[in-house]
PDB file of C-alpha atoms in Angstrom:
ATOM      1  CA  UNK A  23      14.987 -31.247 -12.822  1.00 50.00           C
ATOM      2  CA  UNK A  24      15.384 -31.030  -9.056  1.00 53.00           C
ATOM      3  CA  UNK A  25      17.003 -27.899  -9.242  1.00 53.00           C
ATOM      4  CA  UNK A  26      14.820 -26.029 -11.576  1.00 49.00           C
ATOM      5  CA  UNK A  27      12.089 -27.211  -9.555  1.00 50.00           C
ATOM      6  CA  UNK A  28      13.316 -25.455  -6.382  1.00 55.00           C
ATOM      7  CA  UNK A  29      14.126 -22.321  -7.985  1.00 57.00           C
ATOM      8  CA  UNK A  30      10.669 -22.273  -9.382  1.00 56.00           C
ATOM      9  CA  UNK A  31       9.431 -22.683  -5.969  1.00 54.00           C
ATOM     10  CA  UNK A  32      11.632 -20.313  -4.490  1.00 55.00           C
ATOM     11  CA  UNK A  33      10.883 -17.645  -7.109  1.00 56.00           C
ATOM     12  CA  UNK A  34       6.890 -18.048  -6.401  1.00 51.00           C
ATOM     13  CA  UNK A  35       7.801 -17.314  -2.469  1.00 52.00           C
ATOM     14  CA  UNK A  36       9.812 -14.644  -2.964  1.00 52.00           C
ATOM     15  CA  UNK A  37       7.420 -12.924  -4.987  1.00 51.00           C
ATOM     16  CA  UNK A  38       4.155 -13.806  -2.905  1.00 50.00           C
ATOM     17  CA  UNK A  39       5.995 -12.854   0.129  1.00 54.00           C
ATOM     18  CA  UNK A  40       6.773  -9.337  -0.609  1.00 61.00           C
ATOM     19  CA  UNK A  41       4.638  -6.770   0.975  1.00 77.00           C
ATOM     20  CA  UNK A  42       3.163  -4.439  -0.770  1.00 84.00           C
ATOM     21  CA  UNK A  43       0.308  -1.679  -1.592  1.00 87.00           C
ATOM     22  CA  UNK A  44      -2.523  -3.080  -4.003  1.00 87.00           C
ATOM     23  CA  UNK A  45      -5.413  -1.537  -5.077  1.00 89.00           C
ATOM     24  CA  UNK A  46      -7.950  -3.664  -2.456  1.00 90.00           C
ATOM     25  CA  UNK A  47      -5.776  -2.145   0.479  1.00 88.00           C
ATOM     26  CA  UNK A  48      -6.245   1.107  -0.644  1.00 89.00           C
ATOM     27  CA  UNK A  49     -10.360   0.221  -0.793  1.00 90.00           C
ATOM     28  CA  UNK A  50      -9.741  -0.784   2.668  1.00 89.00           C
ATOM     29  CA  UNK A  51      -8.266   2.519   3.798  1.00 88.00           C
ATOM     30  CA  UNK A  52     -11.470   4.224   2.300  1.00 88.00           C
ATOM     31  CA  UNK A  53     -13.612   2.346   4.004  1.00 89.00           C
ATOM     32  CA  UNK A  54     -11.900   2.837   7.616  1.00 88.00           C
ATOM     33  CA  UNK A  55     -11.814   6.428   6.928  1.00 85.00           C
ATOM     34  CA  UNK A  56     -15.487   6.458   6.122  1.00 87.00           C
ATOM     35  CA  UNK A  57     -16.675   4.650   8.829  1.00 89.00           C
ATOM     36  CA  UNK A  58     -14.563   6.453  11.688  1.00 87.00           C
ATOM     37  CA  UNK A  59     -15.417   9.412  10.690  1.00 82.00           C
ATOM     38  CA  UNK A  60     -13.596  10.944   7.702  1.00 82.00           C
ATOM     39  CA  UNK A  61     -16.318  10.555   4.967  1.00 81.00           C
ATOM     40  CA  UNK A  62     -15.503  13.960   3.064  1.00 82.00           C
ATOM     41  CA  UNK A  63     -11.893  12.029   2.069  1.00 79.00           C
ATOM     42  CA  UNK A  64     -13.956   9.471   0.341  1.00 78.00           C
ATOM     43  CA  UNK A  65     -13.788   8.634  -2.363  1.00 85.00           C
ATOM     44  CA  UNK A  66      -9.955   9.398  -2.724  1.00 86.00           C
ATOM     45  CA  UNK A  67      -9.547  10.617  -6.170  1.00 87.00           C
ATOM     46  CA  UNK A  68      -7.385   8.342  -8.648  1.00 90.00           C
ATOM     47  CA  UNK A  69      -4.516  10.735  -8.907  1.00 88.00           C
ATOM     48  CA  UNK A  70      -4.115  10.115  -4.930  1.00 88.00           C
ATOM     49  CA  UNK A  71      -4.290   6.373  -5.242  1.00 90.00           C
ATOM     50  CA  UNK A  72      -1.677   6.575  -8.155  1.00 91.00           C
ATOM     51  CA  UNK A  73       0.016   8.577  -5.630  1.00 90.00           C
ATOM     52  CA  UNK A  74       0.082   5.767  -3.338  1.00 90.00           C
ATOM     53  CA  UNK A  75       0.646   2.756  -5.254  1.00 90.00           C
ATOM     54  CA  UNK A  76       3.980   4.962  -6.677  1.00 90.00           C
ATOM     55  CA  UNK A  77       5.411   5.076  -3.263  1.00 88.00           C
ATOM     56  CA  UNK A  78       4.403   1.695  -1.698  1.00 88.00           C
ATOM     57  CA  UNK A  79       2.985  -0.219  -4.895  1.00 86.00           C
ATOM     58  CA  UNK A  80       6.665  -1.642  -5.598  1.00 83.00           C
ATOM     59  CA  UNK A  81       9.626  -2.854  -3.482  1.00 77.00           C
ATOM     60  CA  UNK A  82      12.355  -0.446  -2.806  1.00 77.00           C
ATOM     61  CA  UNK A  83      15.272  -2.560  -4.715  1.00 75.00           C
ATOM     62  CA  UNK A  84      17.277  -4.009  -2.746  1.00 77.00           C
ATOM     63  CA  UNK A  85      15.376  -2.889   0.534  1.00 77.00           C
ATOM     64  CA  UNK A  86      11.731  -4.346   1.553  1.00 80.00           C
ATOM     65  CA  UNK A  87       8.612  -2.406   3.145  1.00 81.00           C
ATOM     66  CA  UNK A  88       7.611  -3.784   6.118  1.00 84.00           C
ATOM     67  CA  UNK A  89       3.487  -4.028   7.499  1.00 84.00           C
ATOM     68  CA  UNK A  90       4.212  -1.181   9.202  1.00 88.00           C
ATOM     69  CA  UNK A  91       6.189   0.743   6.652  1.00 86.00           C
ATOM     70  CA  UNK A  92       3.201   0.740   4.549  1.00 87.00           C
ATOM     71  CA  UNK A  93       0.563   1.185   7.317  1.00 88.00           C
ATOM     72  CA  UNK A  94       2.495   4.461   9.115  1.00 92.00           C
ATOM     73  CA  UNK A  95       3.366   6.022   5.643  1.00 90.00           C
ATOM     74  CA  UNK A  96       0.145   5.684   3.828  1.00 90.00           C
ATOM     75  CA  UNK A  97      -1.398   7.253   7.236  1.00 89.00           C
ATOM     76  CA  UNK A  98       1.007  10.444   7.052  1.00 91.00           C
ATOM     77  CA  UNK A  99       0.825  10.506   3.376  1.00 89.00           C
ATOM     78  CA  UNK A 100      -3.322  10.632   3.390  1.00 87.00           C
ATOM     79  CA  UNK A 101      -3.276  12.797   6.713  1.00 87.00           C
ATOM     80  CA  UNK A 102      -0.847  15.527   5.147  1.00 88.00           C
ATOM     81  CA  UNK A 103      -2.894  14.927   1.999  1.00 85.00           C
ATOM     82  CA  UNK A 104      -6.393  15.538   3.818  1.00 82.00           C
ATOM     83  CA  UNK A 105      -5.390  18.428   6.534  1.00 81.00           C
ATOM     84  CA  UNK A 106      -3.537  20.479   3.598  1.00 74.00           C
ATOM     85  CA  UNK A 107      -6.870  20.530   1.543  1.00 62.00           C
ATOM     86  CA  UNK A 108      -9.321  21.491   4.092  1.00 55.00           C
ATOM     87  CA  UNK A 109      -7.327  24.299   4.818  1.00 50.00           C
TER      88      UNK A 109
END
């Protein structure tokens, strides 16, 4: 019983510890993009965000994304994304 227990436990940590892209990060990037002074890339359009959540939205079997993975792609993907358009 012990043992199940702990792998239960262990299982629940692994997966709540992973680092990921959701959906309410992606809100957050619209928001900090709005209010320092990007509004014409907000809303971003679904097809972006589905864009996003492909690349950073899972882990990388077997490697992990890091906070800063995440943060510095996402940034290059929406500045590429943004500076391409408005030319």
């Amino acid at each position: 019983m012990a043992k199940f227990l702990c792998e239960n436990v262990i299982d629940w940590v692994v997966r709540h510890l992973m680092i990921l892209l959701t959906r309410k990060d992606i809100e957050e990037m619209e928001a900090y993009y709005f209010w320092t002074g990007q509004p014409h890339w907000c809303p971003f359009l679904e097809a972006f965000k589905s864009k996003l959540l492909d690349v950073y939205g899972a882990e990388p079997y077997p490697y992990e994304w890091t906070d800063q993975d995440i943060h510095e792609g996402t940034r290059k993907i929406i500045s590429a994304f943004f500076n391409d358009t408005n030319q």
